[in-house]
Every structure is written in C-alpha cells, then in structure tokens.
C-alpha cells in the first residue's frame, strides 16, 4: 500500500519553497515563452547554489515526464485544468519530485501550497492528496509528447520510440573528448572511465565538470560521443579545414587537436567568445571569424568543410528535454530550409576533390537525410562518401551511406545523443 499523506497538516516551514518557486518560473519561461532551460535558469542566479541546482533538477524532471504527469493530473480532476494554469504547473512540479527525486510526501505538499497562495490552493491540495493516496506507479519509462512519438515512430519505428522512452528516464553519462589518444586511454584507466572511441572517455559520475580531474589542465572537453562523430569524417590529410557554425567549438577543438589548420566561423559573437575561451583552456588554436555563413566569402576554397548546422536539436532530448516541446513542424521546416541554404553555401568553399561534412544533432529526417538528398539532387559534382576509416566500429553507414545515430545504440553502455552526419566528396576537376 502506498504511504498515506498527512494532508491535514502540511509543514509550516517555507524551507525549499524558493527553489520550487524558481522551478515554476523556469518552466513558465520554457513552456510558455519557448526558452531553453539553460537560459531560463539564468533568471535564478540570485538563489543559493543548492537551491538553484534543486530548481533546475525539478524543472528538468517535469520536462522529462510531462505527458505522464498531465495524464495523472487529468485522471484526478473533473474539469480539465488549462495547460498553462498555475494549478497544473504546481501539480506537475510536485508529482515530478515524487517520481524523479524521491521527495517525501509531506515536503511535496508543504512546498506546493505556498506557490498557490491566494489562488487555487484547495484544488491543488485536493488533487495532490487524491493522487498520493491512490499511489503513483512510475515503473514504466516516461512517454514522450504524443506528436513526437508519432513522428519518430513513422520515421524510425516503434523500437526506437521505446528506446527513447527508456533513455529519457535515465541520467546520461558524461563524455569527454581528448586532444590526445594516449591521454584518453590513461585517463580512462586512472579515473574508472570507459573509452568507446579514440580520444574518448565516458564517465558515469555526476561531479560538477570544473571539479573533474584535469579540468584546469585543458587536455579534454565535454562532448557527447555522438557529437564527436562528424569531425571523424574529415580526412586525416585535409590540411586546411573550414568549420562553419563552429561555436562553442567541440568539433573545432577536435579538428585542431587532430592537426588540421582550422578556420572557425560563427554568427553569434557571444558563442564565439566561448569558443575562444575553450581554445585558451585547451591550448588549441583556430582562426576565428564572426560572420554569417550565408554571406561570408573566405576568398579561397578548403580541403574540407564541416557544416554542423543549427537545428531543432531533438537528438539532445535526454539532457534538454524541452527540445521536444519546441520542435513543432513549422520550426523543423524552417530549420530545414536554413540548413539547405547553408549547405549549398558551404559547398562553394570545398576545393575540387575535397570533402564536405554536414551534421545536425536532430532526430528529424527532414533536417538530415532530406536536406542531403535535396542537396545531391542539385549538386551532381558531389557524391556520398560513407563512414570513412576514422569511425568507431559501433557506427555503420546506412544504405544511403549516411551516419544516423538513433536511441537504442550502445544502450547498455549509456546510449548516445541522436545525430545525423553525411560525408560528401566533391569530384576532382
Ligand atoms: C549546432 S551549433 C554548432 C555547434 C558547434 N559546431 C560545436 O561543435 O560546438 C550551431 C551554431 O550555428 C551558429 N549559426 C547559426 N546560423 C548561422 C549562420 N547563418 N552563420 C554562421 N553561424 C550560424 C549558431 O550561432 C550556433 O553556434
């Protein structure tokens, strides 16, 4: 039997309320105003670090479990609460803490009710009490939003959707990319990590990144293993490489560490500043250019061009679950249109016989396979080049020669972000 909640006497303390209030503000910014959780969290910088961390954790749990939380709430109300009503938001917050953070029931009630003071306090109290008394079964992995499940099932099949549900429920491992292969192997051995590819180490720990061994030394940077794959498509002998849409620079650092001469272009000055700081920390170098890739003219062609285009980022749904709510069909279509323009532009800077790599951290075929298929239909001097010799063995090219990383791959090792990449080779003149 589930424990009964002492609903008649919620704790009088306001301890923990500030964190919940901040979580509420973050969710409002994300769900109503389309912000990312990272940027919404900037608004709570005045909080004590522990409270801010708790607020982000609670908001993250809500975003991971929203469809299930809403189904629970709807099962306990006679009239459906509007999606953006405060009562629904506060109930989501409380239930997510119960399921995802194991918060005791008396603390849930005590921290939920002050959030609706002067508002629907009785309603929230009643619904929460009903649900807690009924008992919350969270044994099944969370469902993704219905439209996303339909879209991904049509594109990738039911098994991939089931794997995505399992992935969103679990905390992703931390992947580090290293400047040197030897350093990665030694780090994995010394710090209990696993190396799943050259220059890669996966750590299964939740330490803050700056407190990890070697952070100050700059021998590594944080980069999901899937995000490290596109740079591995650049041929080792390409001396002069253009990295378009480069910031914050995970791929630029890989390229610089592999010995390529890198020109890194990005539109956003603030993000280029982060790239510059990342290069400083790692002791790597690249020529940085703040420019719009759609209009910038480099004045020469390159041995290889990497275009890691802006996208819906739905492949990062494990760590940034809000992407599932932002990636509406219109957003995906607009994004695909921009990607097509950027890819056509990038192709102009590839020398005859050179390589063009296109990538997106998206699970939408419209932004991956479709963009490249449309490009190839209009650019007969480019052909698909396949996975190439630097790819880890667990990655196989698809029938069309593309790389497509889906939920379920390496699941027992902790999985990867969803990703798409294609290596295109320009015919020699
Ligand atoms: C997916 S992120 C790139 C991540 C980066 N390649 C890395 O490995 O860290 C996309 C980047 O494209 C940049 N961007 C968007 N539109 C652009 C444009 N028209 N020209 C240049 N950069 C652009 C954004 O500022 C953003 O930094």
Short mmCIF file of C-alpha atoms and ligand atoms in Angstrom, two decimals:
data_model
loop_
_atom_site.label_atom_id
_atom_site.label_comp_id
_atom_site.label_asym_id
_atom_site.label_seq_id
_atom_site.Cartn_x
_atom_site.Cartn_y
_atom_site.Cartn_z
CA UNK A 1 0.00 0.00 0.00
CA UNK A 2 1.32 3.49 -0.71
CA UNK A 3 2.03 5.60 2.36
CA UNK A 4 -0.84 7.96 3.16
CA UNK A 5 -0.05 11.61 3.03
CA UNK A 6 -0.60 13.77 6.11
CA UNK A 7 -2.70 16.21 4.14
CA UNK A 8 -4.39 17.86 7.09
CA UNK A 9 -1.14 19.27 8.46
CA UNK A 10 1.38 20.33 5.83
CA UNK A 11 4.70 21.55 7.23
CA UNK A 12 4.52 25.18 8.29
CA UNK A 13 8.11 25.76 7.16
CA UNK A 14 8.92 27.69 3.99
CA UNK A 15 12.16 25.76 3.58
CA UNK A 16 12.62 24.70 -0.02
CA UNK A 17 9.85 26.97 -1.34
CA UNK A 18 12.30 29.35 -3.03
CA UNK A 19 13.70 26.50 -5.13
CA UNK A 20 10.19 25.42 -6.15
CA UNK A 21 9.23 28.99 -7.00
CA UNK A 22 12.31 29.25 -9.18
CA UNK A 23 11.47 25.92 -10.86
CA UNK A 24 7.99 27.28 -11.59
CA UNK A 25 9.45 30.41 -13.21
CA UNK A 26 11.84 28.28 -15.30
CA UNK A 27 9.01 26.08 -16.55
CA UNK A 28 6.94 29.10 -17.43
CA UNK A 29 9.85 30.52 -19.44
CA UNK A 30 10.40 27.21 -21.21
CA UNK A 31 6.85 26.08 -21.90
CA UNK A 32 5.12 29.40 -22.50
CA UNK A 33 7.95 31.53 -23.88
CA UNK A 34 9.97 28.88 -25.74
CA UNK A 35 13.23 29.49 -23.84
CA UNK A 36 15.79 26.75 -23.21
CA UNK A 37 16.06 25.50 -19.63
CA UNK A 38 19.69 26.67 -19.51
CA UNK A 39 18.75 30.21 -20.41
CA UNK A 40 15.67 30.17 -18.15
CA UNK A 41 17.92 29.09 -15.27
CA UNK A 42 19.94 32.29 -15.66
CA UNK A 43 16.97 34.10 -14.09
CA UNK A 44 17.54 32.32 -10.77
CA UNK A 45 21.16 33.30 -10.31
CA UNK A 46 20.29 35.11 -7.05
CA UNK A 47 19.44 31.81 -5.34
CA UNK A 48 21.86 29.84 -3.17
CA UNK A 49 23.67 27.34 -5.45
CA UNK A 50 21.97 24.36 -3.77
CA UNK A 51 18.51 25.89 -4.30
CA UNK A 52 19.32 26.76 -7.91
CA UNK A 53 20.56 23.21 -8.51
CA UNK A 54 17.37 21.81 -6.97
CA UNK A 55 15.19 24.14 -9.06
CA UNK A 56 16.91 23.04 -12.28
CA UNK A 57 16.61 19.37 -11.27
CA UNK A 58 12.88 19.74 -10.57
CA UNK A 59 12.19 21.63 -13.81
CA UNK A 60 14.22 19.02 -15.72
CA UNK A 61 12.17 16.19 -14.18
CA UNK A 62 8.92 17.92 -15.16
CA UNK A 63 10.11 18.31 -18.76
CA UNK A 64 11.21 14.66 -18.92
CA UNK A 65 7.84 13.40 -17.68
CA UNK A 66 5.29 15.99 -18.78
CA UNK A 67 2.85 13.73 -20.69
CA UNK A 68 2.65 11.24 -17.81
CA UNK A 69 2.31 13.97 -15.19
CA UNK A 70 -0.53 15.56 -17.15
CA UNK A 71 -2.30 12.22 -17.57
CA UNK A 72 -2.15 11.72 -13.80
CA UNK A 73 -3.48 15.21 -13.12
CA UNK A 74 -6.29 14.77 -15.64
CA UNK A 75 -7.28 11.48 -14.00
CA UNK A 76 -7.92 13.30 -10.72
CA UNK A 77 -9.81 16.41 -11.91
CA UNK A 78 -13.38 16.64 -13.14
CA UNK A 79 -12.72 19.62 -15.38
CA UNK A 80 -9.51 19.67 -17.37
CA UNK A 81 -7.10 22.30 -15.99
CA UNK A 82 -5.75 24.60 -18.74
CA UNK A 83 -2.20 23.65 -19.83
CA UNK A 84 -0.73 26.90 -18.57
CA UNK A 85 -2.75 27.23 -15.37
CA UNK A 86 -0.80 27.73 -12.18
CA UNK A 87 -2.58 24.81 -10.54
CA UNK A 88 -1.41 22.43 -13.26
CA UNK A 89 2.13 23.78 -13.14
CA UNK A 90 2.36 23.36 -9.37
CA UNK A 91 0.93 19.84 -9.52
CA UNK A 92 3.40 18.90 -12.25
CA UNK A 93 6.20 20.17 -10.04
CA UNK A 94 5.07 18.18 -7.01
CA UNK A 95 4.49 14.93 -8.91
CA UNK A 96 7.80 15.17 -10.75
CA UNK A 97 9.60 15.50 -7.43
CA UNK A 98 7.81 12.46 -6.08
CA UNK A 99 8.68 10.31 -9.10
CA UNK A 100 12.06 11.62 -10.15
CA UNK A 101 13.65 12.92 -6.97
CA UNK A 102 12.01 10.79 -4.28
CA UNK A 103 10.94 13.88 -2.30
CA UNK A 104 8.95 12.86 0.83
CA UNK A 105 5.20 13.44 0.54
CA UNK A 106 4.94 15.88 3.45
CA UNK A 107 7.63 18.05 1.83
CA UNK A 108 5.81 17.95 -1.52
CA UNK A 109 2.63 19.30 0.00
CA UNK A 110 4.41 21.82 2.22
CA UNK A 111 6.33 23.30 -0.69
CA UNK A 112 3.50 23.14 -3.26
CA UNK A 113 0.79 25.00 -1.35
CA UNK A 114 2.69 28.29 -0.79
CA UNK A 115 3.09 28.50 -4.58
CA UNK A 116 -0.68 28.86 -4.97
CA UNK A 117 -1.33 31.16 -2.01
CA UNK A 118 -4.24 33.43 -2.84
CA UNK A 119 -5.11 31.09 -5.72
CA UNK A 120 -6.38 27.55 -6.27
CA UNK A 121 -4.87 26.19 -3.04
CA UNK A 122 -7.77 23.87 -2.21
CA UNK A 123 -7.81 22.44 -5.71
CA UNK A 124 -4.07 21.70 -5.68
CA UNK A 125 -4.31 20.26 -2.16
CA UNK A 126 -7.21 18.04 -3.16
CA UNK A 127 -5.74 16.73 -6.42
CA UNK A 128 -2.35 16.08 -4.88
CA UNK A 129 -3.94 14.29 -1.95
CA UNK A 130 -6.06 12.11 -4.25
CA UNK A 131 -3.06 11.13 -6.35
CA UNK A 132 -0.77 10.44 -3.41
CA UNK A 133 -3.41 8.34 -1.65
CA UNK A 134 -4.06 6.43 -4.86
CA UNK A 135 -0.32 5.71 -5.18
CA UNK A 136 1.90 6.72 -8.08
CA UNK A 137 3.15 3.94 -10.32
CA UNK A 138 6.26 5.16 -12.11
CA UNK A 139 7.60 1.76 -13.13
CA UNK A 140 7.07 2.33 -16.88
CA UNK A 141 9.50 4.67 -18.71
CA UNK A 142 8.03 8.13 -19.35
CA UNK A 143 6.12 8.71 -22.56
CA UNK A 144 7.36 11.40 -24.93
CA UNK A 145 4.91 14.03 -26.24
CA UNK A 146 2.36 12.33 -28.49
CA UNK A 147 3.28 14.26 -31.65
CA UNK A 148 6.96 13.39 -31.19
CA UNK A 149 6.20 9.71 -30.66
CA UNK A 150 4.08 9.63 -33.82
CA UNK A 151 6.74 11.40 -35.84
CA UNK A 152 9.60 9.20 -34.64
CA UNK A 153 7.59 6.01 -34.94
CA UNK A 154 6.81 6.88 -38.57
CA UNK A 155 10.47 7.70 -39.26
CA UNK A 156 12.33 5.10 -37.17
CA UNK A 157 9.85 2.52 -35.86
CA UNK A 158 8.32 1.59 -32.51
CA UNK A 159 11.55 0.07 -31.10
CA UNK A 160 13.34 3.40 -31.40
CA UNK A 161 10.47 5.19 -29.62
CA UNK A 162 10.63 2.57 -26.83
CA UNK A 163 14.40 3.10 -26.56
CA UNK A 164 13.90 6.89 -26.48
CA UNK A 165 11.44 6.46 -23.58
CA UNK A 166 14.00 4.40 -21.68
CA UNK A 167 16.72 6.95 -22.44
CA UNK A 168 14.77 9.96 -21.26
CA UNK A 169 14.26 8.22 -17.92
CA UNK A 170 17.95 7.73 -17.21
CA UNK A 171 20.73 10.18 -16.46
CA UNK A 172 23.11 10.39 -19.43
CA UNK A 173 26.75 9.56 -18.81
CA UNK A 174 29.37 12.28 -19.18
CA UNK A 175 31.52 12.04 -22.33
CA UNK A 176 34.90 13.73 -22.59
CA UNK A 177 36.87 14.29 -25.80
CA UNK A 178 40.64 14.38 -25.52
CA UNK A 179 43.26 16.16 -27.56
CA UNK A 180 45.44 13.05 -27.48
CA UNK A 181 44.53 9.36 -27.82
CA UNK A 182 47.16 8.32 -25.29
CA UNK A 183 45.86 10.82 -22.73
CA UNK A 184 42.32 9.43 -23.17
CA UNK A 185 43.45 5.86 -22.57
CA UNK A 186 45.43 6.85 -19.48
CA UNK A 187 42.55 8.98 -18.10
CA UNK A 188 40.06 6.12 -18.54
CA UNK A 189 42.37 3.77 -16.64
CA UNK A 190 43.10 6.28 -13.85
CA UNK A 191 39.54 7.53 -13.30
CA UNK A 192 37.34 4.48 -13.86
CA UNK A 193 36.13 5.64 -17.28
CA UNK A 194 35.40 3.68 -20.44
CA UNK A 195 36.81 4.61 -23.83
CA UNK A 196 34.32 3.84 -26.62
CA UNK A 197 36.30 5.50 -29.41
CA UNK A 198 39.71 7.04 -29.99
CA UNK A 199 40.22 10.19 -27.88
CA UNK A 200 37.01 9.49 -25.94
CA UNK A 201 36.30 8.70 -22.28
CA UNK A 202 32.87 8.08 -20.74
CA UNK A 203 32.46 8.72 -17.01
CA UNK A 204 29.47 7.53 -15.07
CA UNK A 205 29.52 10.19 -12.39
CA UNK A 206 27.63 13.30 -11.52
CA UNK A 207 30.50 15.51 -10.37
CA UNK A 208 30.47 19.16 -11.38
CA UNK A 209 32.59 19.48 -14.52
CA UNK A 210 35.16 22.00 -13.20
CA UNK A 211 35.87 19.66 -10.27
CA UNK A 212 36.74 16.70 -12.53
CA UNK A 213 40.37 15.64 -12.58
CA UNK A 214 42.33 17.50 -15.24
CA UNK A 215 39.83 20.30 -15.93
CA UNK A 216 42.40 23.06 -15.40
CA UNK A 217 44.96 21.19 -17.49
CA UNK A 218 42.79 21.53 -20.60
CA UNK A 219 43.54 18.08 -22.03
CA UNK A 220 39.82 17.37 -22.54
CA UNK A 221 36.44 18.98 -23.10
CA UNK A 222 32.87 17.80 -22.58
CA UNK A 223 31.29 16.49 -25.79
CA UNK A 224 28.68 13.78 -26.29
CA UNK A 225 30.19 10.84 -28.12
CA UNK A 226 27.66 11.26 -30.96
CA UNK A 227 28.69 14.92 -31.37
CA UNK A 228 32.30 13.80 -31.83
CA UNK A 229 31.46 11.66 -34.88
CA UNK A 230 31.15 14.33 -37.64
CA UNK A 231 34.71 15.60 -37.17
CA UNK A 232 35.89 11.99 -37.55
CA UNK A 233 34.58 12.15 -41.14
CA UNK A 234 37.15 14.79 -42.09
CA UNK A 235 40.05 13.06 -43.89
CA UNK A 236 43.25 12.98 -41.82
CA UNK A 237 45.22 14.52 -44.72
CA UNK A 238 42.94 17.58 -45.15
CA UNK A 239 45.35 20.35 -44.15
CA UNK A 240 43.09 23.38 -44.45
CA UNK A 241 39.65 22.89 -42.84
CA UNK A 242 36.70 25.27 -42.61
CA UNK A 243 34.41 24.71 -39.62
CA UNK A 244 31.13 26.52 -40.31
CA UNK A 245 28.70 27.14 -37.43
CA UNK A 246 31.53 26.38 -35.10
CA UNK A 247 30.70 27.65 -31.61
CA UNK A 248 31.08 26.67 -28.81
CA UNK A 249 33.69 24.64 -30.56
CA UNK A 250 33.67 20.95 -29.64
CA UNK A 251 34.31 20.00 -33.25
CA UNK A 252 36.77 22.83 -33.90
CA UNK A 253 38.85 21.56 -30.96
CA UNK A 254 38.75 18.00 -32.31
CA UNK A 255 39.93 19.25 -35.69
CA UNK A 256 42.68 21.43 -34.22
CA UNK A 257 43.83 18.59 -31.94
CA UNK A 258 43.99 16.25 -34.97
CA UNK A 259 46.45 18.67 -36.61
CA UNK A 260 44.21 20.40 -39.16
CA UNK A 261 44.56 24.14 -39.75
CA UNK A 262 41.10 25.34 -38.69
CA UNK A 263 39.08 28.39 -39.71
CA UNK A 264 36.08 28.56 -37.36
CA UNK A 265 33.07 30.69 -38.38
CA UNK A 266 30.02 31.53 -36.28
CA UNK A 267 27.32 34.17 -36.40
CA UNK A 268 27.00 34.64 -32.63
CA UNK A 269 29.74 36.76 -31.08
CA UNK A 270 28.85 35.57 -27.56
CA UNK A 271 29.21 31.94 -28.61
CA UNK A 272 32.47 32.68 -30.44
CA UNK A 273 33.75 34.14 -27.16
CA UNK A 274 33.04 30.78 -25.52
CA UNK A 275 34.88 29.07 -28.37
CA UNK A 276 37.83 31.38 -27.81
CA UNK A 277 37.82 30.56 -24.06
CA UNK A 278 37.61 26.84 -24.85
CA UNK A 279 40.60 27.12 -27.16
CA UNK A 280 42.53 29.03 -24.49
CA UNK A 281 41.74 26.39 -21.87
CA UNK A 282 42.78 23.52 -24.11
CA UNK A 283 45.81 25.27 -25.62
CA UNK A 284 44.48 24.64 -29.15
CA UNK A 285 44.28 27.19 -31.92
CA UNK A 286 41.97 28.18 -34.75
CA UNK A 287 41.38 31.25 -36.84
CA UNK A 288 38.07 32.67 -35.53
CA UNK A 289 35.67 34.57 -37.78
CA UNK A 290 32.44 36.23 -36.64
CA UNK A 291 30.25 36.15 -39.74
CA UNK A 292 27.02 34.95 -41.29
CA UNK A 293 27.94 31.84 -43.25
CA UNK A 294 25.22 32.69 -45.76
CA UNK A 295 27.02 35.83 -46.92
CA UNK A 296 30.66 35.41 -45.78
CA UNK A 297 33.25 34.96 -48.52
CA UNK A 298 36.51 33.35 -47.40
CA UNK A 299 38.39 34.17 -50.60
CA UNK A 300 39.68 30.60 -51.04
CA UNK A 301 38.48 27.01 -51.10
CA UNK A 302 39.34 24.45 -48.40
CA UNK A 303 40.47 20.81 -48.39
CA UNK A 304 37.46 20.05 -46.22
CA UNK A 305 34.42 21.91 -44.89
CA UNK A 306 32.41 20.84 -41.85
CA UNK A 307 28.92 22.33 -41.51
CA UNK A 308 27.40 21.50 -38.12
CA UNK A 309 24.19 23.35 -38.81
CA UNK A 310 21.75 24.93 -36.35
CA UNK A 311 18.79 22.58 -35.91
CA UNK A 312 15.85 21.56 -33.74
CA UNK A 313 18.37 19.67 -31.52
CA UNK A 314 15.83 16.92 -30.85
CA UNK A 315 18.72 14.44 -30.63
CA UNK A 316 19.68 16.04 -27.30
CA UNK A 317 16.31 15.23 -25.71
CA UNK A 318 17.90 13.29 -22.83
CA UNK A 319 19.67 16.35 -21.44
CA UNK A 320 17.48 19.12 -22.87
CA UNK A 321 14.00 17.61 -22.83
CA UNK A 322 12.41 20.97 -23.67
CA UNK A 323 13.52 20.45 -27.28
CA UNK A 324 10.62 18.02 -27.58
CA UNK A 325 8.16 20.85 -26.99
CA UNK A 326 9.90 23.47 -29.12
CA UNK A 327 10.36 21.34 -32.24
CA UNK A 328 6.96 21.92 -33.80
CA UNK A 329 6.54 21.01 -37.52
CA UNK A 330 6.87 24.68 -38.54
CA UNK A 331 10.13 25.02 -36.59
CA UNK A 332 11.52 21.87 -38.19
CA UNK A 333 10.52 23.02 -41.68
CA UNK A 334 12.09 26.48 -41.18
CA UNK A 335 15.21 24.88 -39.80
CA UNK A 336 15.47 22.52 -42.80
CA UNK A 337 15.12 25.47 -45.19
CA UNK A 338 18.00 27.30 -43.47
CA UNK A 339 20.12 24.14 -43.43
CA UNK A 340 19.65 23.70 -47.19
CA UNK A 341 20.81 27.26 -47.81
CA UNK A 342 23.82 26.84 -45.51
CA UNK A 343 24.79 23.53 -47.14
CA UNK A 344 24.62 24.99 -50.65
CA UNK A 345 26.80 27.86 -49.46
CA UNK A 346 29.27 25.56 -47.68
CA UNK A 347 29.67 23.53 -50.88
CA UNK A 348 31.07 26.60 -52.64
CA UNK A 349 34.12 26.58 -50.33
CA UNK A 350 35.13 22.95 -50.98
CA UNK A 351 38.03 22.57 -53.40
CA UNK A 352 37.74 20.04 -56.28
CA UNK A 353 38.42 16.59 -54.78
CA UNK A 354 37.73 17.94 -51.28
CA UNK A 355 35.28 16.81 -48.59
CA UNK A 356 32.07 18.35 -47.28
CA UNK A 357 30.64 17.05 -44.00
CA UNK A 358 27.11 18.01 -42.97
CA UNK A 359 25.78 17.25 -39.49
CA UNK A 360 22.86 18.02 -37.16
CA UNK A 361 22.04 16.86 -33.62
CA UNK A 362 18.50 16.17 -34.76
CA UNK A 363 16.33 13.06 -34.94
CA UNK A 364 14.21 14.59 -37.70
CA UNK A 365 14.82 13.12 -41.19
CA UNK A 366 13.66 16.45 -42.64
CA UNK A 367 16.80 18.08 -41.18
CA UNK A 368 19.17 15.23 -42.01
CA UNK A 369 18.55 12.71 -44.78
CA UNK A 370 16.15 15.02 -46.64
CA UNK A 371 18.48 18.05 -46.64
CA UNK A 372 21.31 15.94 -48.06
CA UNK A 373 19.09 14.18 -50.60
CA UNK A 374 17.85 17.58 -51.86
CA UNK A 375 21.44 18.87 -51.99
CA UNK A 376 22.66 15.87 -54.00
CA UNK A 377 19.77 16.27 -56.45
CA UNK A 378 21.04 19.82 -57.20
CA UNK A 379 24.81 19.26 -56.96
CA UNK A 380 25.91 16.48 -59.26
CA UNK A 381 29.61 17.08 -58.57
CA UNK A 382 29.16 15.74 -55.00
CA UNK A 383 28.81 12.07 -54.04
CA UNK A 384 28.20 10.34 -50.73
CA UNK A 385 31.48 9.14 -49.22
CA UNK A 386 30.32 6.74 -46.46
CA UNK A 387 31.66 6.39 -42.91
CA UNK A 388 35.39 6.55 -43.62
CA UNK A 389 38.28 4.94 -41.75
CA UNK A 390 38.18 7.00 -38.53
CA UNK A 391 34.70 5.91 -37.46
CA UNK A 392 34.38 3.74 -34.32
CA UNK A 393 33.27 0.18 -35.11
CA UNK A 394 29.84 0.61 -33.48
CA UNK A 395 28.82 3.13 -36.18
CA UNK A 396 27.77 1.72 -39.54
CA UNK A 397 26.72 3.79 -42.53
CA UNK A 398 23.07 3.49 -43.62
CA UNK A 399 22.05 2.08 -47.04
CA UNK A 400 22.48 5.58 -48.43
CA UNK A 401 25.96 5.98 -46.89
CA UNK A 402 24.88 8.40 -44.14
CA UNK A 403 25.53 8.18 -40.40
CA UNK A 404 22.33 8.05 -38.39
CA UNK A 405 22.60 7.68 -34.61
CA UNK A 406 19.29 6.62 -33.06
CA UNK A 407 18.12 5.97 -29.49
CA UNK A 408 18.96 2.37 -28.62
CA UNK A 409 22.51 2.41 -29.98
CA UNK A 410 25.01 1.37 -27.26
CA UNK A 411 22.11 1.42 -24.81
CA UNK A 412 23.79 -0.82 -22.26
CA UNK A 413 26.82 1.49 -22.28
CA UNK A 414 24.64 4.54 -21.60
CA UNK A 415 23.49 5.47 -25.11
CA UNK A 416 24.27 8.50 -27.28
CA UNK A 417 22.56 11.66 -28.41
CA UNK A 418 20.60 11.35 -31.65
CA UNK A 419 22.66 12.61 -34.58
CA UNK A 420 22.90 12.73 -38.35
CA UNK A 421 26.05 13.20 -40.44
CA UNK A 422 26.96 12.76 -44.08
CA UNK A 423 30.35 12.86 -45.78
CA UNK A 424 30.13 14.22 -49.33
CA UNK A 425 33.06 14.20 -51.69
CA UNK A 426 33.46 16.75 -54.47
CA UNK A 427 34.64 15.36 -57.82
CA UNK A 428 38.15 16.40 -58.87
CA UNK A 429 38.10 18.82 -61.81
C1 LIG B 1 24.80 23.21 -33.56
S1 LIG B 1 25.56 24.69 -33.11
C2 LIG B 1 27.23 24.38 -33.52
C3 LIG B 1 27.99 23.53 -32.53
C4 LIG B 1 29.47 23.50 -32.84
N1 LIG B 1 29.74 23.04 -34.18
C5 LIG B 1 30.24 22.65 -31.86
O1 LIG B 1 30.71 21.57 -32.21
O2 LIG B 1 30.41 23.08 -30.72
C6 LIG B 1 25.08 25.76 -34.42
C7 LIG B 1 25.82 27.09 -34.46
O3 LIG B 1 25.45 27.72 -35.68
C8 LIG B 1 25.55 29.11 -35.48
N2 LIG B 1 24.85 29.75 -36.61
C9 LIG B 1 23.52 29.79 -36.84
N3 LIG B 1 23.27 30.42 -38.01
C10 LIG B 1 24.46 30.76 -38.54
C11 LIG B 1 24.87 31.45 -39.72
N4 LIG B 1 23.97 31.90 -40.62
N5 LIG B 1 26.18 31.65 -39.94
C12 LIG B 1 27.09 31.21 -39.04
N6 LIG B 1 26.77 30.57 -37.89
C13 LIG B 1 25.48 30.34 -37.65
C14 LIG B 1 24.96 29.32 -34.11
O4 LIG B 1 25.40 30.54 -33.56
C15 LIG B 1 25.49 28.09 -33.36
O5 LIG B 1 26.65 28.41 -32.66
#
